mmCIF file of C-alpha atoms and ligand atoms in Angstrom:
data_model
loop_
_atom_site.group_PDB
_atom_site.id
_atom_site.type_symbol
_atom_site.label_atom_id
_atom_site.label_comp_id
_atom_site.label_asym_id
_atom_site.label_seq_id
_atom_site.Cartn_x
_atom_site.Cartn_y
_atom_site.Cartn_z
ATOM 1 C CA MET A 11 165.068 75.737 88.140
ATOM 2 C CA VAL A 12 166.766 77.462 85.225
ATOM 3 C CA CYS A 13 168.122 76.214 81.893
ATOM 4 C CA LEU A 14 168.479 77.836 78.485
ATOM 5 C CA GLY A 15 165.193 77.215 76.697
ATOM 6 C CA ASN A 16 162.929 76.194 79.614
ATOM 7 C CA ILE A 17 161.596 73.359 77.481
ATOM 8 C CA CYS A 18 163.882 70.365 78.233
ATOM 9 C CA ARG A 19 165.835 70.321 81.509
ATOM 10 C CA SER A 20 164.268 72.892 83.859
ATOM 11 C CA PRO A 21 160.644 71.751 83.257
ATOM 12 C CA LEU A 22 161.772 68.263 84.262
ATOM 13 C CA ALA A 23 163.579 69.627 87.315
ATOM 14 C CA GLU A 24 160.463 71.612 88.273
ATOM 15 C CA GLY A 25 158.171 68.590 87.908
ATOM 16 C CA ILE A 26 160.515 66.241 89.745
ATOM 17 C CA LEU A 27 161.164 68.571 92.689
ATOM 18 C CA LYS A 28 157.424 69.340 92.981
ATOM 19 C CA SER A 29 156.774 65.600 93.221
ATOM 20 C CA LYS A 30 159.085 65.371 96.252
ATOM 21 C CA LEU A 31 157.831 68.332 98.328
ATOM 22 C CA PRO A 32 154.488 69.404 99.817
ATOM 23 C CA LYS A 33 152.734 71.867 97.473
ATOM 24 C CA ASN A 34 151.329 74.037 100.253
ATOM 25 C CA ILE A 35 154.761 74.904 101.648
ATOM 26 C CA PHE A 36 157.092 75.164 98.653
ATOM 27 C CA PHE A 37 156.658 77.291 95.526
ATOM 28 C CA ILE A 38 158.700 75.762 92.736
ATOM 29 C CA ASP A 39 158.963 77.183 89.221
ATOM 30 C CA SER A 40 161.267 77.113 86.212
ATOM 31 C CA ALA A 41 162.523 79.534 83.591
ATOM 32 C CA GLY A 42 165.002 79.816 80.727
ATOM 33 C CA THR A 43 167.761 82.360 80.288
ATOM 34 C CA GLY A 44 166.933 82.485 76.552
ATOM 35 C CA ASN A 45 163.771 83.801 74.920
ATOM 36 C CA TYR A 46 163.490 81.324 72.040
ATOM 37 C CA HIS A 47 160.639 79.220 73.398
ATOM 38 C CA ILE A 48 158.530 81.609 75.501
ATOM 39 C CA GLY A 49 154.952 80.328 75.841
ATOM 40 C CA GLU A 50 155.735 76.826 74.558
ATOM 41 C CA GLN A 51 154.952 73.532 76.283
ATOM 42 C CA PRO A 52 157.936 71.453 77.373
ATOM 43 C CA ASP A 53 159.643 69.400 74.667
ATOM 44 C CA ASN A 54 157.666 66.212 73.922
ATOM 45 C CA ARG A 55 160.640 64.104 74.953
ATOM 46 C CA SER A 56 160.611 65.699 78.443
ATOM 47 C CA ILE A 57 156.835 65.282 78.674
ATOM 48 C CA THR A 58 157.146 61.602 77.686
ATOM 49 C CA ILE A 59 159.922 60.643 80.111
ATOM 50 C CA ALA A 60 158.179 62.467 82.977
ATOM 51 C CA LYS A 61 154.844 60.808 82.170
ATOM 52 C CA LYS A 62 156.551 57.401 82.321
ATOM 53 C CA LYS A 63 157.546 58.254 85.905
ATOM 54 C CA GLY A 64 154.072 59.543 86.836
ATOM 55 C CA ILE A 65 154.848 63.286 86.509
ATOM 56 C CA ASP A 66 152.703 65.571 84.346
ATOM 57 C CA LEU A 67 154.498 68.517 82.698
ATOM 58 C CA THR A 68 151.768 69.472 80.230
ATOM 59 C CA ASP A 69 150.534 72.507 82.180
ATOM 60 C CA GLN A 70 153.965 74.135 82.082
ATOM 61 C CA ARG A 71 154.727 76.978 79.658
ATOM 62 C CA ALA A 72 158.196 78.327 78.977
ATOM 63 C CA ARG A 73 159.108 81.748 80.317
ATOM 64 C CA GLN A 74 162.287 83.777 80.443
ATOM 65 C CA PHE A 75 164.150 84.376 83.698
ATOM 66 C CA VAL A 76 163.512 87.909 84.965
ATOM 67 C CA THR A 77 165.411 90.003 87.492
ATOM 68 C CA SER A 78 162.450 89.940 89.897
ATOM 69 C CA ASP A 79 162.968 86.153 90.202
ATOM 70 C CA PHE A 80 165.791 87.085 92.584
ATOM 71 C CA ASP A 81 163.116 88.571 94.871
ATOM 72 C CA THR A 82 160.568 85.788 94.386
ATOM 73 C CA PHE A 83 162.828 82.802 95.115
ATOM 74 C CA ASP A 84 165.177 81.785 97.927
ATOM 75 C CA TYR A 85 167.125 79.319 95.786
ATOM 76 C CA ILE A 86 167.894 79.504 92.082
ATOM 77 C CA TYR A 87 169.327 76.346 90.530
ATOM 78 C CA ALA A 88 171.131 76.592 87.192
ATOM 79 C CA MET A 89 171.321 73.453 85.066
ATOM 80 C CA ASP A 90 174.762 74.219 83.644
ATOM 81 C CA SER A 91 177.670 76.632 83.944
ATOM 82 C CA SER A 92 176.537 78.714 80.999
ATOM 83 C CA ASN A 93 173.054 79.187 82.510
ATOM 84 C CA PHE A 94 174.776 79.955 85.843
ATOM 85 C CA ASN A 95 176.860 82.735 84.274
ATOM 86 C CA ASN A 96 173.836 84.165 82.445
ATOM 87 C CA ILE A 97 171.878 84.386 85.704
ATOM 88 C CA ILE A 98 174.826 85.855 87.635
ATOM 89 C CA ASN A 99 175.114 88.556 84.966
ATOM 90 C CA LEU A 100 171.589 89.693 85.906
ATOM 91 C CA ALA A 101 172.291 89.817 89.650
ATOM 92 C CA ARG A 102 171.983 93.257 91.232
ATOM 93 C CA ASN A 103 173.908 92.629 94.439
ATOM 94 C CA THR A 104 175.706 89.982 96.486
ATOM 95 C CA GLU A 105 172.411 88.777 97.971
ATOM 96 C CA ASP A 106 171.172 87.898 94.467
ATOM 97 C CA VAL A 107 174.463 86.169 93.637
ATOM 98 C CA ALA A 108 174.284 84.075 96.814
ATOM 99 C CA LYS A 109 170.941 82.577 95.747
ATOM 100 C CA VAL A 110 172.323 81.050 92.556
ATOM 101 C CA LYS A 111 173.667 77.514 92.624
ATOM 102 C CA LEU A 112 174.853 75.072 90.015
ATOM 103 C CA ILE A 113 172.340 72.299 90.617
ATOM 104 C CA LEU A 114 174.766 69.368 90.407
ATOM 105 C CA ASP A 115 176.934 70.947 93.118
ATOM 106 C CA GLU A 116 174.308 69.492 95.451
ATOM 107 C CA LEU A 117 175.566 66.014 94.525
ATOM 108 C CA ASN A 118 178.879 65.270 96.118
ATOM 109 C CA ASP A 119 180.338 64.141 92.819
ATOM 110 C CA SER A 120 182.934 66.452 91.302
ATOM 111 C CA SER A 121 183.087 64.369 88.108
ATOM 112 C CA ILE A 122 179.899 65.943 86.766
ATOM 113 C CA VAL A 123 179.296 69.683 86.732
ATOM 114 C CA ASP A 124 176.593 70.309 84.111
ATOM 115 C CA VAL A 125 173.244 68.708 83.359
ATOM 116 C CA PRO A 126 173.895 67.993 79.660
ATOM 117 C CA ASP A 127 171.680 69.835 77.186
ATOM 118 C CA PRO A 128 169.591 67.017 75.649
ATOM 119 C CA TYR A 129 167.929 69.178 72.955
ATOM 120 C CA PHE A 130 170.000 67.738 70.109
ATOM 121 C CA SER A 131 170.254 64.260 71.603
ATOM 122 C CA GLY A 132 167.917 61.318 71.358
ATOM 123 C CA LYS A 133 165.680 59.602 73.888
ATOM 124 C CA GLN A 134 168.681 58.272 75.834
ATOM 125 C CA GLY A 135 169.804 61.839 76.548
ATOM 126 C CA PHE A 136 166.476 62.591 78.183
ATOM 127 C CA GLU A 137 166.612 59.374 80.249
ATOM 128 C CA ASN A 138 170.096 60.385 81.451
ATOM 129 C CA VAL A 139 168.910 63.918 82.316
ATOM 130 C CA TYR A 140 165.885 62.496 84.149
ATOM 131 C CA GLN A 141 168.077 60.231 86.303
ATOM 132 C CA LEU A 142 170.531 63.028 87.136
ATOM 133 C CA LEU A 143 167.711 65.400 88.083
ATOM 134 C CA ASP A 144 165.862 62.758 90.069
ATOM 135 C CA ASN A 145 169.015 62.063 92.099
ATOM 136 C CA VAL A 146 169.837 65.694 92.773
ATOM 137 C CA CYS A 147 166.217 66.656 93.518
ATOM 138 C CA THR A 148 166.129 63.960 96.201
ATOM 139 C CA VAL A 149 169.123 65.641 97.858
ATOM 140 C CA ILE A 150 167.578 69.125 97.506
ATOM 141 C CA ALA A 151 164.175 68.000 98.813
ATOM 142 C CA ASN A 152 165.742 66.362 101.855
ATOM 143 C CA LYS A 153 167.714 69.520 102.615
ATOM 144 C CA LEU A 154 164.687 71.779 102.236
ATOM 145 C CA ILE A 155 162.488 69.554 104.394
ATOM 146 C CA THR A 156 165.021 69.380 107.224
ATOM 147 C CA ASN A 157 165.850 73.114 107.119
HETATM 148 P P1 4NP B 202 166.859 73.379 77.635
HETATM 149 O O1 4NP B 202 167.243 72.835 76.182
HETATM 150 O O2 4NP B 202 167.770 74.562 77.882
HETATM 151 O O3 4NP B 202 167.143 72.218 78.525
HETATM 152 O O4 4NP B 202 165.397 73.764 77.562
HETATM 153 C C1 4NP B 202 167.292 73.641 75.048
HETATM 154 C C2 4NP B 202 166.141 73.929 74.361
HETATM 155 C C3 4NP B 202 166.202 74.703 73.215
HETATM 156 C C4 4NP B 202 167.417 75.176 72.778
HETATM 157 C C5 4NP B 202 168.564 74.902 73.472
HETATM 158 C C6 4NP B 202 168.506 74.137 74.617
HETATM 159 N N1 4NP B 202 167.475 75.956 71.589
HETATM 160 O O5 4NP B 202 168.597 76.276 71.166
HETATM 161 O O6 4NP B 202 166.448 76.300 71.017
#
């Protein structure tokens, strides 16, 4: 799960997807394409909305996406088109490129392409992001379980 800062959207996506899949079979992690928040806990607003839904994000620490993530992971989900392009720019070959998906493409709803960056928005922005990610992670989890 990849966003820009790895403090708002992708920590939520990581926590939500983890809550829907067995821990012993799936390794799920998140990262940011930017380096601004390396080592930080998720944003308090992400921690709070997740906690309300029974998901604990407090053990997460922000890290920057690295090229070796293409080797570590089978699927790389970008939260928005800008994150998508940043990741693609690091790809070494067509195999790397093929692993990268825009997360909301998993919803069959062409009216929404990007998970909106909630960093400069209020609590409602985080609620909206939570709902979007919960919906799409249900689709992803079902696909991964049946694969
Ligand atoms: P995220 O949100 O990419 O969902 O973690 C952001 C967090 C921090 C910044 C931008 C987006 N920032 O500019 O510091």
